[in-house]
mmCIF file of C-alpha atoms in Angstrom:
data_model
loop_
_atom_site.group_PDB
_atom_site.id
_atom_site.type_symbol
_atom_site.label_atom_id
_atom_site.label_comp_id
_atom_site.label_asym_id
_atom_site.label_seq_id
_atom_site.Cartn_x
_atom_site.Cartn_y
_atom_site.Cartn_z
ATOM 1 C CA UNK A 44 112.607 101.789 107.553
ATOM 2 C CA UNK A 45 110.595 104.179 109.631
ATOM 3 C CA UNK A 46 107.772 101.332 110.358
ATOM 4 C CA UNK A 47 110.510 99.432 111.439
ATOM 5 C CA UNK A 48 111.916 101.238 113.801
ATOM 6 C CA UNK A 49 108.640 102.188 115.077
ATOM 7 C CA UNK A 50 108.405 98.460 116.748
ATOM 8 C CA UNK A 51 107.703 98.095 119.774
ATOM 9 C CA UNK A 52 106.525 102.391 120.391
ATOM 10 C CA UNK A 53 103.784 103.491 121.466
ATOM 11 C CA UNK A 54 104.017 107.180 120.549
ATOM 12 C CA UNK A 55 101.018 108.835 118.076
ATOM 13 C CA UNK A 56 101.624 108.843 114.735
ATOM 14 C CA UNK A 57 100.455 111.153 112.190
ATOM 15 C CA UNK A 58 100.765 110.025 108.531
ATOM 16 C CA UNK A 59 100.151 112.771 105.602
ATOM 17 C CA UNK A 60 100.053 112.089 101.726
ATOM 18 C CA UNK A 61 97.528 113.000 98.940
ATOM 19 C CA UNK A 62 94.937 110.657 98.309
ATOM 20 C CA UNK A 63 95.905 106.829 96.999
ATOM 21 C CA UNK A 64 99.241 106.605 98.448
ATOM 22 C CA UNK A 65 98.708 104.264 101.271
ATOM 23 C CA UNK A 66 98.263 106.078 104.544
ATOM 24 C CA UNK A 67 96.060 103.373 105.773
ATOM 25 C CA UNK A 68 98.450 100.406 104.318
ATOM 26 C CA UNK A 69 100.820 102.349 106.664
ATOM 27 C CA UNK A 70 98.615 102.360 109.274
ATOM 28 C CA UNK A 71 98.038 98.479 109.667
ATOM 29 C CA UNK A 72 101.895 97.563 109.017
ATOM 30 C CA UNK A 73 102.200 99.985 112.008
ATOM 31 C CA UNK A 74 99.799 98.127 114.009
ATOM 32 C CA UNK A 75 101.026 94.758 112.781
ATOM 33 C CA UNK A 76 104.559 95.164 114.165
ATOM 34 C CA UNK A 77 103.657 96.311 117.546
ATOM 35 C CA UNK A 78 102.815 94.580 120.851
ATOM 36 C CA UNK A 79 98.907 95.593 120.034
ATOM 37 C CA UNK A 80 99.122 93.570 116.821
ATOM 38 C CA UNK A 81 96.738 90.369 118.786
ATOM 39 C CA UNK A 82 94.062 93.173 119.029
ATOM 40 C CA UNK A 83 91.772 95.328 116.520
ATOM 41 C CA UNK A 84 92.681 97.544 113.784
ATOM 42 C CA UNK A 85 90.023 99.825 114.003
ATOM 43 C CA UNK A 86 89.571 102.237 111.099
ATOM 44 C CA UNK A 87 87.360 105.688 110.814
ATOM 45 C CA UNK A 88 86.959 107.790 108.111
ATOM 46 C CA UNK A 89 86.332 111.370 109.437
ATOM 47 C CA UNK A 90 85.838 112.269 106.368
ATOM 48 C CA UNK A 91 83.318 109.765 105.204
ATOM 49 C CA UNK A 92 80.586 110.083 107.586
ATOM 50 C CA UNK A 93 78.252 113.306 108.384
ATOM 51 C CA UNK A 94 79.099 115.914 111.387
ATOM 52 C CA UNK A 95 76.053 114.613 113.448
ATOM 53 C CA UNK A 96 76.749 110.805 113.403
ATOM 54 C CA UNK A 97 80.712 110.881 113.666
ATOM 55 C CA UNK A 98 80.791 112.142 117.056
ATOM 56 C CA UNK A 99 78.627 108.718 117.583
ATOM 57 C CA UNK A 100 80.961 106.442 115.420
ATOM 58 C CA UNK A 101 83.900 107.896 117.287
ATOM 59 C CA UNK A 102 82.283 108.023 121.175
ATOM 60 C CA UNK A 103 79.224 105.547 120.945
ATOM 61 C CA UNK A 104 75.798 106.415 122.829
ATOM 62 C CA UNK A 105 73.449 104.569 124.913
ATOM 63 C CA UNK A 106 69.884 103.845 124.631
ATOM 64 C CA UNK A 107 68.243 106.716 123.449
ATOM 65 C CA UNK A 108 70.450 108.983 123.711
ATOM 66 C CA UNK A 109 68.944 110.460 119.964
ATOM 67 C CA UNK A 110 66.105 109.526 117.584
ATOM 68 C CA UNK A 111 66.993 106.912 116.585
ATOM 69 C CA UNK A 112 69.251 105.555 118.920
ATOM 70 C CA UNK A 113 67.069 102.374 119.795
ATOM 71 C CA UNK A 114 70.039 100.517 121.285
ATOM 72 C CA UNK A 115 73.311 101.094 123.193
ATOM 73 C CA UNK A 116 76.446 101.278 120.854
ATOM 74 C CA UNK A 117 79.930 100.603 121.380
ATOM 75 C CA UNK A 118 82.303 103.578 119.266
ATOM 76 C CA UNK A 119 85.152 103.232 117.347
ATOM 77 C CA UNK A 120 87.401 104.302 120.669
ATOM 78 C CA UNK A 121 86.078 101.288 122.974
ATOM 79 C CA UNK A 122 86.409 98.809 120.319
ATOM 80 C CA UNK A 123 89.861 99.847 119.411
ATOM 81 C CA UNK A 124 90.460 99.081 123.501
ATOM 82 C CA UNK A 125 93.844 97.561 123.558
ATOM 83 C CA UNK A 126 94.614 97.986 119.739
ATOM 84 C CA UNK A 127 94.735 100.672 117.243
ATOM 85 C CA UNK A 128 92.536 103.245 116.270
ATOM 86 C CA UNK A 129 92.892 104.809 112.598
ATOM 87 C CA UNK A 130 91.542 108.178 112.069
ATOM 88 C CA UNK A 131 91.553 109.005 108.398
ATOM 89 C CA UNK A 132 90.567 112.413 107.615
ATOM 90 C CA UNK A 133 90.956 113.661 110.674
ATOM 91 C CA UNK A 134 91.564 117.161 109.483
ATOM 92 C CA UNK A 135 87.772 117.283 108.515
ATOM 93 C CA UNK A 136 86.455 117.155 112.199
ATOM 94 C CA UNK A 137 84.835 120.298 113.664
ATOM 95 C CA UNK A 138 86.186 122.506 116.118
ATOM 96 C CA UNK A 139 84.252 120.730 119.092
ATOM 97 C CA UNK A 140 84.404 117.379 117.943
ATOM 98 C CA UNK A 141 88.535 118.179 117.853
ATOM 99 C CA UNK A 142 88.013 119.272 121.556
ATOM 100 C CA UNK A 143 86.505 116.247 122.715
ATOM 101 C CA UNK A 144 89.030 114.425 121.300
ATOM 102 C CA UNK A 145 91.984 115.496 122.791
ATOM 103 C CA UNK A 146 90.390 115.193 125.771
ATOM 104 C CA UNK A 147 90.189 111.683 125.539
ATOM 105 C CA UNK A 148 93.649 111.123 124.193
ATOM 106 C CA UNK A 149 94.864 112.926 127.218
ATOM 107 C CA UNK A 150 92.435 111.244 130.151
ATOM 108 C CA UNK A 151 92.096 108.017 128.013
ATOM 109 C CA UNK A 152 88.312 108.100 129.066
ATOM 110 C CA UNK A 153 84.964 109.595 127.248
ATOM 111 C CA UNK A 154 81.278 109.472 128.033
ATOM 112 C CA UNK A 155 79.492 107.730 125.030
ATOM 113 C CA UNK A 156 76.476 110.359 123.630
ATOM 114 C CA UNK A 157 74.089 110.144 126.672
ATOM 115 C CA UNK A 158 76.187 108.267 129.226
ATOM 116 C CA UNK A 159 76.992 109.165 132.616
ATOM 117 C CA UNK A 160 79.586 107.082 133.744
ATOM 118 C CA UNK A 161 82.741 107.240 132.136
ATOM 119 C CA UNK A 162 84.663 104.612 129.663
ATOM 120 C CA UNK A 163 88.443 104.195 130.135
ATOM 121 C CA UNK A 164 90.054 103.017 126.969
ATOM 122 C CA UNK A 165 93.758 101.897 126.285
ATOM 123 C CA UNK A 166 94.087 102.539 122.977
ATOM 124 C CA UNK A 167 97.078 103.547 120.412
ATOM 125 C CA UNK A 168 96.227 106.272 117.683
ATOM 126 C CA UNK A 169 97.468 106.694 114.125
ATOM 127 C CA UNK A 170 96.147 109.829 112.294
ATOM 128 C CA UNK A 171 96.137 110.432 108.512
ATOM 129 C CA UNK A 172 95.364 113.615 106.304
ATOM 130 C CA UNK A 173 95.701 114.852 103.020
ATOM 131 C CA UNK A 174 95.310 118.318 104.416
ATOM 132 C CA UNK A 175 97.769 120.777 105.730
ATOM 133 C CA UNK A 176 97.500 120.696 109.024
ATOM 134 C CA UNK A 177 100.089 123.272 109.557
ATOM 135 C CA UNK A 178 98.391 125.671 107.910
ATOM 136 C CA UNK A 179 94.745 124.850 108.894
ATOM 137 C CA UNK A 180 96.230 125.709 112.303
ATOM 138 C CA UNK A 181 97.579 128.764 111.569
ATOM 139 C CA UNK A 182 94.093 129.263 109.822
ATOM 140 C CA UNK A 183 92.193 128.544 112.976
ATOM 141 C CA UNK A 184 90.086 125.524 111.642
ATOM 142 C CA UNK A 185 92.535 122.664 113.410
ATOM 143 C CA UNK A 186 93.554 122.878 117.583
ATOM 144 C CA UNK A 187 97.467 123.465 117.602
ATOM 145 C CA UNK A 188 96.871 121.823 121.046
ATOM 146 C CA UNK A 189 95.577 118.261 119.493
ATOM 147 C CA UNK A 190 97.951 119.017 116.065
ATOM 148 C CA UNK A 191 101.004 118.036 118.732
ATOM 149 C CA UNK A 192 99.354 115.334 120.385
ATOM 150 C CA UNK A 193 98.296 113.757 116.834
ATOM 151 C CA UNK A 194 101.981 114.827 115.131
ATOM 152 C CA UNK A 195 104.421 113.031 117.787
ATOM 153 C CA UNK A 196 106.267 110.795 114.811
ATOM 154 C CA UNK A 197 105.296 112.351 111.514
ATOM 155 C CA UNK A 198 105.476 109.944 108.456
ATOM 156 C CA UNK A 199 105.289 111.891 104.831
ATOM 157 C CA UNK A 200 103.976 109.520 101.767
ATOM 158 C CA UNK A 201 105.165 111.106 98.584
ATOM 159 C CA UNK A 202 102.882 110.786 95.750
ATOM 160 C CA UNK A 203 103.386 108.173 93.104
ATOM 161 C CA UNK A 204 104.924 110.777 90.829
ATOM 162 C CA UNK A 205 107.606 111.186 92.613
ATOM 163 C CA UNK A 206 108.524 108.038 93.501
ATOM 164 C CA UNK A 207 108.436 106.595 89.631
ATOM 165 C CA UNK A 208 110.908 103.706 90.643
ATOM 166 C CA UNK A 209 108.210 102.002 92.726
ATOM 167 C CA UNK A 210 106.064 101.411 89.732
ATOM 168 C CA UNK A 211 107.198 98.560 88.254
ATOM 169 C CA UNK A 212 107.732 96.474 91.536
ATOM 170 C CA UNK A 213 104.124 97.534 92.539
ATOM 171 C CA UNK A 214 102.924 96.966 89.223
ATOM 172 C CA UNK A 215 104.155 93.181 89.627
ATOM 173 C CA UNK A 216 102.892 93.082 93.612
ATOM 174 C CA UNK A 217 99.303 94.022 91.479
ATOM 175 C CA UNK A 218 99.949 91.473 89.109
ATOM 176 C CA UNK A 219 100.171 88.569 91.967
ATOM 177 C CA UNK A 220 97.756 89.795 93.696
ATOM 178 C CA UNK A 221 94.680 90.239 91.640
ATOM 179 C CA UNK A 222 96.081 88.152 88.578
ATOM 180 C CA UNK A 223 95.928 85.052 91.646
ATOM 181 C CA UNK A 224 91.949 86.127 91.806
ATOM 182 C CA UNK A 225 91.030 85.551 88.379
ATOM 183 C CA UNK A 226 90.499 81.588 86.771
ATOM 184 C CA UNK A 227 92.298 80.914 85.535
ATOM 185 C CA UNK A 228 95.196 83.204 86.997
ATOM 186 C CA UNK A 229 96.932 85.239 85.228
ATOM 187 C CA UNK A 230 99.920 85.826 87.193
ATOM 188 C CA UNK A 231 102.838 85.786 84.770
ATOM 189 C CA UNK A 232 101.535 88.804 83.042
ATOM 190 C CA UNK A 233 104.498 91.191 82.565
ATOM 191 C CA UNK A 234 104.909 94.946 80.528
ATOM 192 C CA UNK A 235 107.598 95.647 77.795
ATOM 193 C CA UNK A 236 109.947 98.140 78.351
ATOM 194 C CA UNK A 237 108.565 100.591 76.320
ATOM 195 C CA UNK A 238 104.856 100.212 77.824
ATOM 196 C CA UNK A 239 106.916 100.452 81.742
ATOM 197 C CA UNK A 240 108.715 103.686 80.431
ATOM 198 C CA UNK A 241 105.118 105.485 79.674
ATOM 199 C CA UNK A 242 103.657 104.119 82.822
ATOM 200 C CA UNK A 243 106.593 105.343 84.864
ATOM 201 C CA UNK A 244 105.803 108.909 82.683
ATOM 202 C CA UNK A 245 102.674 109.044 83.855
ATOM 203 C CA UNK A 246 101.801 111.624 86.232
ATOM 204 C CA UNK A 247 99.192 108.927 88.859
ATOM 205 C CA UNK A 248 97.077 111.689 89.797
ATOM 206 C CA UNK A 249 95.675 109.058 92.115
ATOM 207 C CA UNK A 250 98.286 107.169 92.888
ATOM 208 C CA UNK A 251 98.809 104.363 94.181
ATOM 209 C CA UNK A 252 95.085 103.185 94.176
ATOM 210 C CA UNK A 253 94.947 104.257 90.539
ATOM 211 C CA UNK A 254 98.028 102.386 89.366
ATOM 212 C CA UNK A 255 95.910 99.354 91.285
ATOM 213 C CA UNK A 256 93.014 99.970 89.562
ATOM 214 C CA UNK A 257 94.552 100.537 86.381
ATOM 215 C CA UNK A 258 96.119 96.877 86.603
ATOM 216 C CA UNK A 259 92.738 95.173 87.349
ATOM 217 C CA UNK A 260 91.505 96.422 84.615
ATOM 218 C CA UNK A 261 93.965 95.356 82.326
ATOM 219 C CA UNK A 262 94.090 91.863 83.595
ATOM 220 C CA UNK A 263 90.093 91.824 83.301
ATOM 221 C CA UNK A 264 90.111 93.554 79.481
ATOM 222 C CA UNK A 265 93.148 92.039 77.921
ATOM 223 C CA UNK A 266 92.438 87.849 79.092
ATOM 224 C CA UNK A 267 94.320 86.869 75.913
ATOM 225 C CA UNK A 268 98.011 88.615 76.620
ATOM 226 C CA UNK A 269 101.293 87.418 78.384
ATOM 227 C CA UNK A 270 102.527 90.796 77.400
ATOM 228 C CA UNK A 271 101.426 94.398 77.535
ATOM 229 C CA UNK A 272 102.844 96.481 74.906
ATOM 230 C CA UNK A 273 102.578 100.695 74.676
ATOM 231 C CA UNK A 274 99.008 99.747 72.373
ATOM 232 C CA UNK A 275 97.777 98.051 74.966
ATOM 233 C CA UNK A 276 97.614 101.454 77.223
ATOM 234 C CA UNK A 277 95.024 104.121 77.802
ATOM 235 C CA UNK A 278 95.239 107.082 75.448
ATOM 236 C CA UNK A 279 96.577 109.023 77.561
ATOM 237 C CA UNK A 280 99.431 106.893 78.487
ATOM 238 C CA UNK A 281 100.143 106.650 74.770
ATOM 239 C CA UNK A 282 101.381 110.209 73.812
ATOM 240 C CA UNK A 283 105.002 111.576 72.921
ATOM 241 C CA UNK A 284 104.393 113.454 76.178
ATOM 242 C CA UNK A 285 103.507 110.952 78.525
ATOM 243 C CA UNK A 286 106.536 109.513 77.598
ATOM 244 C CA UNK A 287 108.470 112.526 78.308
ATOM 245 C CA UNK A 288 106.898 113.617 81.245
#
């Protein structure tokens, strides 16, 4: 309902969750119901990619501007010109590379890494974390000054295990999906009732991505079955207490 209502904005939005529960899913249905939707979906993980190079990935540089550098690159801002820009992680970039950030959220222009002229960009921004952000202010190790900027419309993704009564109509979504990949395709898998109540149980430490995973895998290992019954489980999803979780 949120995404929704968000069509047609242009504000900042800043999406939190643990890891697995769809921030960037969010993210693109976001970008897909707003006016920038005929342009890129760019996507960074902060997180993913050393100190020294994301300033690069995020900015660009020109012609040896490093070793290394042996050509002029476009970054992740100027190729997100007229579109979206997704910065996952974002509560993993240093103090300085935080600073030069906001200030190109709030000019809408950067130098790349060894440029002198500057690059205007017109770009929307959606944030994710699966930090506190709140705190890691408070802490010192986050700007309170680009926190705000990043944190106009906050969106919240619970984890799995505490949304339980999403599992089965994901579970099926799974099903269509990668069931559709497979030949022949197994789409008209489905669970009994007792093998949904221990899933539902189930705590999802990685959530969503997990419960994804965890349905490949059953497609791939069990080719012979229409059904899949509590034996047909992990271990783990097997026990008195998984069931009473």
């Amino acid at each position: 309902d949120l995404v929704e209502r968000l069509q047609g904005r242009e504000a900042t939005v800043l999406i939190t969750g643990e890891t697995g529960t769809g921030k960037e899913l969010v993210a693109r249905a976001i970008h897909h119901n707003s006016p920038r939707r005929s342009h890129r979906f760019v996507a960074l993980n902060c997180g993913a990619i050393p100190e020294t190079l994301l300033e690069a990935e995020l900015f660009g540089h020109v012609r040896g501007a490093f070793t290394g550098a042996v050509d002029t690159r476009r970054g992740r801002l100027e190729q997100a010109d007229r579109g979206t820009l997704f910065l996952d992680e974002v509560g993993t970039m240093s103090a300085g590379l935080q600073t030069k950030l906001l200030r190109a959220l709030q000019e809408r222009e950067f130098e790349p890494i060894g440029g002198t002229k500057s690059v205007r960009v017109d770009v929307r921004v959606i944030a994710a974390t699966n930090s506190d952000l709140e705190q890691m202010v408070e802490q010192g190790t986050f700007r309170e000054d680009l926190y705000y900027r990043l944190n106009v419309i906050p969106i919240r993704l619970p984890p799995l295990r505490e949304r339980r009564e999403d599992i089965p109509l994901l579970a099926k979504d799974f099903i269509q999906k990668l069931g559709g990949t497979l030949k022949p395709p197994r789409t008209d898998v489905v669970f009994s009732q007792d093998a949904m109540r221990r899933m539902m149980a189930f705590p999802w430490p990685g959530n969503v991505r997990q419960l994804e995973n965890f349905i490949e895998r059953l497609l791939i290992l069990a080719p012979g079955l229409s059904q899949i019954d509590v034996d047909d489980l992990p271990a783990e999803m097997q026990t008195d207490r998984a069931a009473t979780t």
